Short mmCIF file of C-alpha atoms and ligand atoms in Angstrom, two decimals:
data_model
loop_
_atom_site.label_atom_id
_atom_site.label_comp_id
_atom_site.label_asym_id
_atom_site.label_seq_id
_atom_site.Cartn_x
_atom_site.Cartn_y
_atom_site.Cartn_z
CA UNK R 1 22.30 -3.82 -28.29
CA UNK R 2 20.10 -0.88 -27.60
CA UNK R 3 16.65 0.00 -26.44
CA UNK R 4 15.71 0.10 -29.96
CA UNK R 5 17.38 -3.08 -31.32
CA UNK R 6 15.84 -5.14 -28.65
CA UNK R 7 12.21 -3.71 -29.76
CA UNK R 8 13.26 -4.92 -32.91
CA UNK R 9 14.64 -8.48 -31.81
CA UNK R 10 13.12 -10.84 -29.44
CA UNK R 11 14.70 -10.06 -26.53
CA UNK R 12 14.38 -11.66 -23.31
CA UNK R 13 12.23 -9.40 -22.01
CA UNK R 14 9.90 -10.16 -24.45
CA UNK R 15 10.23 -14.00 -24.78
CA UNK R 16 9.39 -13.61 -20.78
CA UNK R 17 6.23 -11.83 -21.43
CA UNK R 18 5.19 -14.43 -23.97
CA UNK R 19 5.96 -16.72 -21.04
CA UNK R 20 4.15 -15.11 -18.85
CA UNK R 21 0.82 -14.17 -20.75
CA UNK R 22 -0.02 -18.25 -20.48
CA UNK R 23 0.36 -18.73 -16.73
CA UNK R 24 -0.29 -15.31 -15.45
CA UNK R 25 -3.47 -13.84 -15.94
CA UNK R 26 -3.12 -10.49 -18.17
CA UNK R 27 0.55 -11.02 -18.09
CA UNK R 28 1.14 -9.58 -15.17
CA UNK R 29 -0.91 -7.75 -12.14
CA UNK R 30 -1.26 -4.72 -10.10
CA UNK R 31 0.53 -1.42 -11.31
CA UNK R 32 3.23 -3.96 -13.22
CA UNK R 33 -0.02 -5.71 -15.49
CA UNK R 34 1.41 -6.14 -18.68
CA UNK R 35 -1.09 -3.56 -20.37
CA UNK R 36 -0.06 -0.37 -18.14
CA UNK R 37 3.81 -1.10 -18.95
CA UNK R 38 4.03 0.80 -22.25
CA UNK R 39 5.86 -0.79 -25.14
CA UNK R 40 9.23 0.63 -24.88
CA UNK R 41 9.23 0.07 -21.12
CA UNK R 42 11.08 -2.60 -19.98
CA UNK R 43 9.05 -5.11 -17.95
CA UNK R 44 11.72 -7.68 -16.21
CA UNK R 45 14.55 -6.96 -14.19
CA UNK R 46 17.98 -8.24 -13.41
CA UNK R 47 19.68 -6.25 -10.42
CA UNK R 48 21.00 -2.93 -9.48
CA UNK R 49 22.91 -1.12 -7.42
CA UNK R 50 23.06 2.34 -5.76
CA UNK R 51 21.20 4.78 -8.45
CA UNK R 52 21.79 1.91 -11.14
CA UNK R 53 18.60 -1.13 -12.37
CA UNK R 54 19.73 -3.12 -14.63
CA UNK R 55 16.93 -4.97 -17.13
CA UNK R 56 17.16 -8.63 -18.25
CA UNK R 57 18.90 -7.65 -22.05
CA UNK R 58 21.23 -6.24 -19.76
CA UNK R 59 20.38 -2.44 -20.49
CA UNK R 60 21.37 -0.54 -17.03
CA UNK R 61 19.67 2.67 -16.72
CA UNK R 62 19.63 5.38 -13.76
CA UNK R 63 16.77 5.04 -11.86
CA UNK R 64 14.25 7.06 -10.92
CA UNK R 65 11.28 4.98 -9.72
CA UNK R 66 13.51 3.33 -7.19
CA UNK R 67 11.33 -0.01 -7.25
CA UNK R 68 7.96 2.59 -6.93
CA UNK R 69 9.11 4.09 -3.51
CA UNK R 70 10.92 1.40 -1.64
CA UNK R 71 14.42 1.43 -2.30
CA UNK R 72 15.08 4.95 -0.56
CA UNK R 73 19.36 4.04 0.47
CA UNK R 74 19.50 2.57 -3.20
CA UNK R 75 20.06 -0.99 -4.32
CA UNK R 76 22.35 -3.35 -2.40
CA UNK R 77 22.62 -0.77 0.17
CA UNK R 78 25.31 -2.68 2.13
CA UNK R 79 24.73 -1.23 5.77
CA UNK R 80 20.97 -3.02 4.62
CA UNK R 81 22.20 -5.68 3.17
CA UNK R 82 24.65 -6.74 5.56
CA UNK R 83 22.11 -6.59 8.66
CA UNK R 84 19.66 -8.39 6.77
CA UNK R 85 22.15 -11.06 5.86
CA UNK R 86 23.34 -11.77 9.22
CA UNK R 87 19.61 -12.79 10.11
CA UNK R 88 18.57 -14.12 7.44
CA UNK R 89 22.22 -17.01 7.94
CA UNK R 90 20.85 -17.70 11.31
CA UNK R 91 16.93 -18.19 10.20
CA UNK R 92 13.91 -16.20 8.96
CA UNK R 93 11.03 -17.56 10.62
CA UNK R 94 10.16 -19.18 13.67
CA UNK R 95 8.12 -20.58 15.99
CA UNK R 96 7.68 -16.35 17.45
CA UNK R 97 9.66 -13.03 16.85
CA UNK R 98 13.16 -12.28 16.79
CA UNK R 99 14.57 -9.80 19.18
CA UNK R 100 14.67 -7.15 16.36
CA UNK R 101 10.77 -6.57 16.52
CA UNK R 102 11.36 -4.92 20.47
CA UNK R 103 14.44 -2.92 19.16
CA UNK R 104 12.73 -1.93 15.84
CA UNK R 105 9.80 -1.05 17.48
CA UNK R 106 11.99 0.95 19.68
CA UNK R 107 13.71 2.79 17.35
CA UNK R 108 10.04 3.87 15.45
CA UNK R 109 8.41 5.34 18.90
CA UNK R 110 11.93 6.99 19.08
CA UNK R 111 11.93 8.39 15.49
CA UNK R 112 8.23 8.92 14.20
CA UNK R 113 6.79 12.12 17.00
CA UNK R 114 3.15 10.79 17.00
CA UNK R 115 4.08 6.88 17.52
CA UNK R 116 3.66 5.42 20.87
CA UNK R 117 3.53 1.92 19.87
CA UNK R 118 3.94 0.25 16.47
CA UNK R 119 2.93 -2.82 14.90
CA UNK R 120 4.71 -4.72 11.81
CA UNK R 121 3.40 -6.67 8.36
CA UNK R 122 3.99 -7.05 5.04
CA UNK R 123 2.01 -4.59 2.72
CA UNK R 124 0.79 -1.22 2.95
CA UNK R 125 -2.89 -2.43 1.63
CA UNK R 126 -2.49 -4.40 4.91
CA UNK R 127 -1.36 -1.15 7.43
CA UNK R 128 -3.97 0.82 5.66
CA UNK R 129 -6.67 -1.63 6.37
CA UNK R 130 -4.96 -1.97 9.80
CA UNK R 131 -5.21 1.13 10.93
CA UNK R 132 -9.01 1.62 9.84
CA UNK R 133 -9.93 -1.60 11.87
CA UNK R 134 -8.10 0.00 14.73
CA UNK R 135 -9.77 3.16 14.51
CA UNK R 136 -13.62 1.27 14.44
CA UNK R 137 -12.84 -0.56 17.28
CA UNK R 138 -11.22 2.07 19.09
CA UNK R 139 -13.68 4.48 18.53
CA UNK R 140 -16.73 1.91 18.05
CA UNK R 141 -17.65 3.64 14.88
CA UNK R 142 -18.37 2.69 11.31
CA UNK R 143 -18.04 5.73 8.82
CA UNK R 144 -14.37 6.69 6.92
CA UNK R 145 -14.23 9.48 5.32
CA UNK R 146 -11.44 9.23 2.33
CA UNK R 147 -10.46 11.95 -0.29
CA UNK R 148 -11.64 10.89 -3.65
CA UNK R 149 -9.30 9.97 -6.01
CA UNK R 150 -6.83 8.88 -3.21
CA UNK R 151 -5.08 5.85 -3.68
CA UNK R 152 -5.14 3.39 -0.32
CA UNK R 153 -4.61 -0.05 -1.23
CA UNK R 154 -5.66 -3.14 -3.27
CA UNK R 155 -8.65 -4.57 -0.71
CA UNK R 156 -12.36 -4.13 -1.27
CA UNK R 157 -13.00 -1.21 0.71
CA UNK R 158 -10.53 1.19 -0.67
CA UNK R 159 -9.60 -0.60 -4.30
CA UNK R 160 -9.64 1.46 -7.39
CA UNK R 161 -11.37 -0.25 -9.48
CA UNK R 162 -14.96 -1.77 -8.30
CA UNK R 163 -14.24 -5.20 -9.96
CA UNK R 164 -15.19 -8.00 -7.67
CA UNK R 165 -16.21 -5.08 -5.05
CA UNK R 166 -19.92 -5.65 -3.32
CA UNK R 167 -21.78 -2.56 -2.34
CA UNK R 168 -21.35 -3.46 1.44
CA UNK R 169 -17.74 -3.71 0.87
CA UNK R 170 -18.15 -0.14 0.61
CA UNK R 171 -21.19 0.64 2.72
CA UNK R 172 -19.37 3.09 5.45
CA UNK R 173 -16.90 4.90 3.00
CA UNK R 174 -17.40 8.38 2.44
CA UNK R 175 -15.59 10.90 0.09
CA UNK R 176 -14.50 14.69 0.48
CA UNK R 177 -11.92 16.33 -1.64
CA UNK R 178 -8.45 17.15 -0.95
CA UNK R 179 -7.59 20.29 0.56
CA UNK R 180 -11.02 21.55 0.47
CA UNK R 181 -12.41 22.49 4.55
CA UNK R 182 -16.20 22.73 3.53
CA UNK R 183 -15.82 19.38 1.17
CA UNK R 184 -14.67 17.62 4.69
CA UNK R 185 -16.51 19.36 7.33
CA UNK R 186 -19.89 18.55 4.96
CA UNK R 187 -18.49 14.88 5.17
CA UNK R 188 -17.77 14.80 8.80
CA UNK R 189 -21.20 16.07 9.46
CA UNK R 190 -22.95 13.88 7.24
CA UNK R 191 -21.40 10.69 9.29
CA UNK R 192 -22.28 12.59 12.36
CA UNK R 193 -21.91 10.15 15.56
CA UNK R 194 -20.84 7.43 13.07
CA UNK R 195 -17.51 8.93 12.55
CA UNK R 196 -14.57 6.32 13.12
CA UNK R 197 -11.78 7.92 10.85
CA UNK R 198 -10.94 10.41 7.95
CA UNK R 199 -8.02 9.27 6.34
CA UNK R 200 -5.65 11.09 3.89
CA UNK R 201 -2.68 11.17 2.21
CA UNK R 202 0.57 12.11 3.29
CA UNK R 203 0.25 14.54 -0.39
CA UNK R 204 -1.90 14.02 -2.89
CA UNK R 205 -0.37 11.92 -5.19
CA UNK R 206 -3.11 10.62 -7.52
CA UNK R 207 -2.15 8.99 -10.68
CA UNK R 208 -1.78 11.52 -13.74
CA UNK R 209 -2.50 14.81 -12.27
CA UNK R 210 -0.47 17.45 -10.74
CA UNK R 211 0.83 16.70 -6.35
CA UNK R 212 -0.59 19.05 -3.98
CA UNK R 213 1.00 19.26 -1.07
CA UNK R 214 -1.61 19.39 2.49
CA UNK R 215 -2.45 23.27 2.98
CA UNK R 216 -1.26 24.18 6.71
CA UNK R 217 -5.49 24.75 7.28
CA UNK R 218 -6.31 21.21 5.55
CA UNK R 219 -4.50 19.70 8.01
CA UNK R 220 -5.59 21.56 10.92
CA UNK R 221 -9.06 21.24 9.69
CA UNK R 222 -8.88 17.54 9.43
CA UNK R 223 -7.27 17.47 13.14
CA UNK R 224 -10.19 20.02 14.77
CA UNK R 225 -12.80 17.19 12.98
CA UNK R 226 -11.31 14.40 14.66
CA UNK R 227 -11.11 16.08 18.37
CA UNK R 228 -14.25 16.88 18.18
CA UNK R 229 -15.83 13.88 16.97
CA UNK R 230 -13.78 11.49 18.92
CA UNK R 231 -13.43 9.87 15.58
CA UNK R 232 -9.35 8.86 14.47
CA UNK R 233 -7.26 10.80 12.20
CA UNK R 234 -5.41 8.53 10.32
CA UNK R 235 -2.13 8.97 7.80
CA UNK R 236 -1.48 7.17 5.15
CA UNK R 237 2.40 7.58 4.95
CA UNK R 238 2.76 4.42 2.73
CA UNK R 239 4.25 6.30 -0.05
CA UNK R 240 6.12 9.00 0.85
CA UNK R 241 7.32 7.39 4.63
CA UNK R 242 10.59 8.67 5.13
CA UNK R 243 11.07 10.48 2.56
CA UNK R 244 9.62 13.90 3.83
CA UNK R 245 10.49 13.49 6.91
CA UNK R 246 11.46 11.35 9.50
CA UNK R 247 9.27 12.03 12.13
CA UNK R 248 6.41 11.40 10.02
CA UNK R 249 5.11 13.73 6.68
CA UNK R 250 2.90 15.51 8.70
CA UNK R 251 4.97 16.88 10.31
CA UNK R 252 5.61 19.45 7.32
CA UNK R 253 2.22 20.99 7.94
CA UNK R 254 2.36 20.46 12.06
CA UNK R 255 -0.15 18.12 12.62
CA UNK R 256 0.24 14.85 14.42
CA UNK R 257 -2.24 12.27 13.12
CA UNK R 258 -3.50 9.13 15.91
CA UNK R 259 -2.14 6.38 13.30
CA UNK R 260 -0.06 5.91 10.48
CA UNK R 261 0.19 3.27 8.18
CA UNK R 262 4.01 2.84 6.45
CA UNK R 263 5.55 0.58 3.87
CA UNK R 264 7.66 1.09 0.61
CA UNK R 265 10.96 2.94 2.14
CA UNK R 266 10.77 1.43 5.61
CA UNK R 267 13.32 -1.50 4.94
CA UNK R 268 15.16 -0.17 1.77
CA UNK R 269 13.32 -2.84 -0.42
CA UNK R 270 12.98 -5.72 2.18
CA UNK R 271 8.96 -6.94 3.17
CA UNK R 272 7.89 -4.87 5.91
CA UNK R 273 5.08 -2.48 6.28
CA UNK R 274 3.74 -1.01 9.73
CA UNK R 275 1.14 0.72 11.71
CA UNK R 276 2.21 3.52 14.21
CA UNK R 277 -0.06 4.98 16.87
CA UNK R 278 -0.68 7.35 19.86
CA UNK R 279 -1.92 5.89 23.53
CA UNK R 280 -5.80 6.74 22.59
CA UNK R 281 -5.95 3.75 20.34
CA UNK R 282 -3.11 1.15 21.96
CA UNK R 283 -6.02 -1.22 23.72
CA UNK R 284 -7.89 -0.93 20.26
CA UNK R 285 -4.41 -1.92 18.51
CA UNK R 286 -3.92 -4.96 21.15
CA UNK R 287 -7.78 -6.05 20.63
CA UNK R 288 -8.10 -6.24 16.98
CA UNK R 289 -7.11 -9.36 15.31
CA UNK R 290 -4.27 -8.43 12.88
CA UNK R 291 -1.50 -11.19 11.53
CA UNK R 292 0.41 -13.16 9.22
CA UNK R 293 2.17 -16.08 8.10
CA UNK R 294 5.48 -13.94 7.79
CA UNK R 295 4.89 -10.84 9.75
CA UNK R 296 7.64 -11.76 12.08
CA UNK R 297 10.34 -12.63 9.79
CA UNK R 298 13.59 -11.41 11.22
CA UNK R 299 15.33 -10.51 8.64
CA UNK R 300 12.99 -7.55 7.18
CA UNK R 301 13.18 -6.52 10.70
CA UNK R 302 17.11 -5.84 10.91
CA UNK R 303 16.91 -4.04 7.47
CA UNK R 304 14.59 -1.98 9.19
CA UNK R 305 16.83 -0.95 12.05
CA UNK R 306 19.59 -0.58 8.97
CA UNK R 307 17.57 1.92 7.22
CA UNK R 308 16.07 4.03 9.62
CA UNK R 309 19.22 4.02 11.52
CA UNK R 310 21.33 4.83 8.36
CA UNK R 311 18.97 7.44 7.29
CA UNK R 312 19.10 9.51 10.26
CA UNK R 313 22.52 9.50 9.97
CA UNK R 314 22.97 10.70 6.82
CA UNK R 315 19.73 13.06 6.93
CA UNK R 316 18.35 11.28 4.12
CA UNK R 317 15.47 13.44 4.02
CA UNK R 318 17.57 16.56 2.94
CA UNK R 319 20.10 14.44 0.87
CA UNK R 320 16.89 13.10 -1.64
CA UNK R 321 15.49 16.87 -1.63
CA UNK R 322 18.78 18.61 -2.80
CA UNK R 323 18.94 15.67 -5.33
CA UNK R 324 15.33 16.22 -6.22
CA UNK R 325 16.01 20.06 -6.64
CA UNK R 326 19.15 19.56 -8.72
CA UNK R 327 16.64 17.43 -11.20
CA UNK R 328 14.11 19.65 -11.39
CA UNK R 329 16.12 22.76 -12.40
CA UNK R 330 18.12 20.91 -14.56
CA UNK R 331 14.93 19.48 -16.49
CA UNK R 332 13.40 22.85 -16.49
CA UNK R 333 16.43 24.51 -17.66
CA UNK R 334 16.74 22.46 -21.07
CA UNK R 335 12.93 21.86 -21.36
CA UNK R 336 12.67 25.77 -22.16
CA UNK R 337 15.37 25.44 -24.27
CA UNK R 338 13.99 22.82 -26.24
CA UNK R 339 10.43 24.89 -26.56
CA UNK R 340 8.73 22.74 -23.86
CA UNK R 341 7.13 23.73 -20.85
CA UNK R 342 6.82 21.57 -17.69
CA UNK R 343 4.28 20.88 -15.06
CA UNK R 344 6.93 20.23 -12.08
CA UNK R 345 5.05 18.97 -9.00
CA UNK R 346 5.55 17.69 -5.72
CA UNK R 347 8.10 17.64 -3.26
CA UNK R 348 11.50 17.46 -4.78
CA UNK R 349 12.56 13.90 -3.45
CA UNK R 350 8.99 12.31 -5.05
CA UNK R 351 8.46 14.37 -8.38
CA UNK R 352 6.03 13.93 -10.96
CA UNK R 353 6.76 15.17 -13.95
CA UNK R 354 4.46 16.70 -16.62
CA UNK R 355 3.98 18.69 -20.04
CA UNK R 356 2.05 21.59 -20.64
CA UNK R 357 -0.63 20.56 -22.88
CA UNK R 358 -0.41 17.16 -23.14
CA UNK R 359 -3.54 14.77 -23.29
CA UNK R 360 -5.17 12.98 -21.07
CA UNK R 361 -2.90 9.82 -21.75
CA UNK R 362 0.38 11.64 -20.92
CA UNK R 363 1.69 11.01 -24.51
CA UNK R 364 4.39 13.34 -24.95
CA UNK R 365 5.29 12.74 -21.35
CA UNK R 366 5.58 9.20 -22.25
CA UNK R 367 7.26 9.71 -25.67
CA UNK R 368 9.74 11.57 -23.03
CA UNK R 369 10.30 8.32 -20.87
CA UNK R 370 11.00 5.97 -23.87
CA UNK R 371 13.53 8.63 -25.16
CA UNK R 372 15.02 9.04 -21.87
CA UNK R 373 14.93 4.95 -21.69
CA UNK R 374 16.63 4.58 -24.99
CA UNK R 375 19.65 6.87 -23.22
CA UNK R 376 19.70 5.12 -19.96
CA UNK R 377 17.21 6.92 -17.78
CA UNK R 378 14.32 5.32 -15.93
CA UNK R 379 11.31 7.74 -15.04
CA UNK R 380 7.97 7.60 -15.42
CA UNK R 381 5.41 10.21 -17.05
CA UNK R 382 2.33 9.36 -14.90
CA UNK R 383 3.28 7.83 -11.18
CA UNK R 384 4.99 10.11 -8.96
CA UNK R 385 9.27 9.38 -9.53
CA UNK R 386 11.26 8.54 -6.73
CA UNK R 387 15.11 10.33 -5.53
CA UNK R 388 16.92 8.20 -3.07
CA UNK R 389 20.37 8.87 -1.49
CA UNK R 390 22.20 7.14 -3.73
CA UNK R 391 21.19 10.06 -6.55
CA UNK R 392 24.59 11.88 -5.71
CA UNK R 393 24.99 15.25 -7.66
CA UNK R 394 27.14 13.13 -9.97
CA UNK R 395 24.37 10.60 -10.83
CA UNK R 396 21.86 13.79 -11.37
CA UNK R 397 24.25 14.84 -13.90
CA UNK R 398 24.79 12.11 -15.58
CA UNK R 399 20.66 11.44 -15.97
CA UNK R 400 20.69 15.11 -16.65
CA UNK R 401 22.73 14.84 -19.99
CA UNK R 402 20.36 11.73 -21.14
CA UNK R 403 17.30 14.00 -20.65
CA UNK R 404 18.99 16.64 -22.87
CA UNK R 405 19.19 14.05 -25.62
CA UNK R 406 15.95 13.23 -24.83
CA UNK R 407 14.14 16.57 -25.18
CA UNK R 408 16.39 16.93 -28.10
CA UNK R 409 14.98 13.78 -29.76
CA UNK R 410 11.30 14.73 -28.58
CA UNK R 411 12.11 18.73 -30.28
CA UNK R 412 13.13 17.05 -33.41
CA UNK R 413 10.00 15.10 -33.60
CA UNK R 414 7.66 17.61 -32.90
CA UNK R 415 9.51 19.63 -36.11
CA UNK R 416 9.09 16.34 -38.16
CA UNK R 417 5.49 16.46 -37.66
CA UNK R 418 4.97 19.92 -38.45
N1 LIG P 501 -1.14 3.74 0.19
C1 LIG P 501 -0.37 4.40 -0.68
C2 LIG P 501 -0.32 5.89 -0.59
C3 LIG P 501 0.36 3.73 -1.65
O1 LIG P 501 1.12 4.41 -2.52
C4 LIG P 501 0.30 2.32 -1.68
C5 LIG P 501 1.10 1.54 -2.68
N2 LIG P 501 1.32 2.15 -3.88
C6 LIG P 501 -0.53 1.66 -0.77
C7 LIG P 501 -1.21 2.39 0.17
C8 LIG P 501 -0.66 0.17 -0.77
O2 LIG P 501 0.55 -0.43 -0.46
P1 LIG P 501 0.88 -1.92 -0.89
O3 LIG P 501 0.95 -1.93 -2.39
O4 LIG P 501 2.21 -2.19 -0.26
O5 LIG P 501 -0.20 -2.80 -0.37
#
């Protein structure tokens, strides 16, 4: 059966979001509510492995959202898998920690340059929020100072959408735009001897529009601010964690932030997020009240160890961006041919993809997807696309002659309509 047929049929898929509609508001919530999955898109899976989801009607398809960041070794990775197993057989949670919290914790002061200490939970809404506690009490502060647009989590004080948001929730939030020195200095003045924190983005990766890397003198800016305030520079590495770089993704631009909030990629698709920090803000880190009911769950913990220890190894970093590069030329390549031209952005292992001249809904972009869909390719025409290491050259060019089809199918259209 293909992509088409099961439109056409009631497929699983679809008897599941029938299902779901009655006991799940919307249909579903978050970036997977049933309205922002377009029709075409599959909404349940089944299982994957390495480079490969597979949907419930049992359509496999090379993926390229990697579970929206997380799954960075691929799926089943079984150096992961087998740590987390072992764990998980003896017990998940108890009465306190296992002994992979000291060793994990370890292992991230070892790998990440600015951590002296780290902390671990579940979400990266919750490391986020974390980290700007940290920095109020550390500093004794109330004002943030956040890029608009800039996505930080799904809690009141940095939520997209002001639904079921107070005013106060808000109250010490302030905005200055990305990679723009006067925008931020004017902010950091403004919350003069207020100042707790100005948080940004590993990149700027806001929904729909092109990624911008930090300028060298963006970061540097943001750093001067924060010595001279006192106030806490803070990096939210959520998304792009590991991916960049190991030591941290500010480390591309040289600039070591005071904490860092991590999630997605950290345990190759098992629960964990974390805070990481520097010695300035370690009594504010012990003093704040942070926890959870499964914070210390073991096994998340060993995957952990699995990952990070597996992706030094193989220098996952520069494995995802070769991958990354191979895509990108590829796509360019037959987009020209095909009388398209592409807005490539971002770095190559987290790419967004874009036409020249679309509309504000992405609609030939995602006319692209559900072509690329229909021949067994999974990307996505808005949200930033993730590479992981399990997107050999082999599985590039497989995706590679889907996409071909794909433009193909999208050229033939456009003639239709002429
Ligand atoms: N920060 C960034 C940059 C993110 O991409 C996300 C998740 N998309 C978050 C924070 C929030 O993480 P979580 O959904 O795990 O709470």
């Amino acid at each position: 059966m293909t992509l088409l047929d099961r439109q056409q049929n009631i497929s699983r898929d679809r008897q599941l979001r029938e299902r779901a509609a009655h006991v799940i508001p919307g249909g579903m919530w978050g970036h997977q509510r049933a309205e922002a999955v377009p029709a075409g898109f599959p909404q349940f899976f089944d299982s994957g492995q390495g480079a490969i989801v597979r949907d419930v009607d049992n359509h496999e398809y090379i993926d390229f959202m990697c579970a929206w960041g997380p799954m960075i070794l691929g799926h089943r990775n079984e150096v992961v898998e087998q740590a987390a197993r072992a764990q998980a057989e003896k017990g998940q949670c108890f009465n306190g920690p296992t002994e992979q919290v000291v060793e994990l914790a370890e292992l991230v002061v070892e790998m990440v340059d600015h951590a002296e200490w780290a902390l671990f939970q579940k979400n990266g809404s919750d490391a986020m929020t974390g980290c700007v506690t940290i920095a109020r009490a550390g500093t004794g502060r109330r004002k943030v100072l956040v890029a608009r647009g800039a996505y930080h989590g799904a809690v009141p004080w940095c939520s997209p959408s002001l639904v079921g948001v107070t005013t106060e929730d808000r109250a010490h939030i302030r905005h200055f735009d990305w990679n723009d020195i006067d925008s931020l200095n004017a902010a950091v003045a403004e919350a003069g001897d207020d100042l707790a924190a100005v948080v940004v983005s590993a990149l700027r990766h806001d929904l729909g529009i092109a990624m911008e890397m930090p300028s060298v003198e963006f970061a540097k800016a943001a750093r001067a601010a924060c010595d001279e305030t006192g106030a806490a520079l803070i990096v939210d590495d959520v998304r792009a964690g590991f991916r960049l770089d190991l030591g941290g993704s500010w480390n591309l631009v040289g600039v070591q932030p005071d904490l860092s909030a991590w999630s997605k990629a950290i345990a190759n698709g098992h629960p964990l997020a974390m805070i990481t920090g520097n010695d300035r803000f370690r009594t504010a880190a012990r003093d704040v009240f942070v926890t959870g009911s499964f914070w210390y769950s073991g096994a998340p913990m060993a995957a952990a160890i699995a990952t990070m220890r597996e992706l030094r190894r193989i220098d996952g970093p520069a494995l995802m961006r070769r991958a990354g590069e191979r895509l990108r030329a590829g796509l360019d390549e037959q987009a020209a041919r095909h009388g398209f031209a592409l807005i490539q952005s971002g770095p190559p292992a987290m790419p967004l993809l874009q036409f020249e001249g679309d509309d504000e809904k992405s609609s030939l972009g995602e006319q692209f997807c559900i072509e690329a869909l229909r021949r067994g390719v999974y990307m996505h025409h808005r949200h930033n696309m993730f590479l992981s290491c399990a997107h050999t050259d082999a599985v590039i060019d497989t995706a590679l002659e889907a996409t071909e089809g794909a433009f193909a199918a999208l050229h033939a259209q456009r003639t239709n309509n002429e």
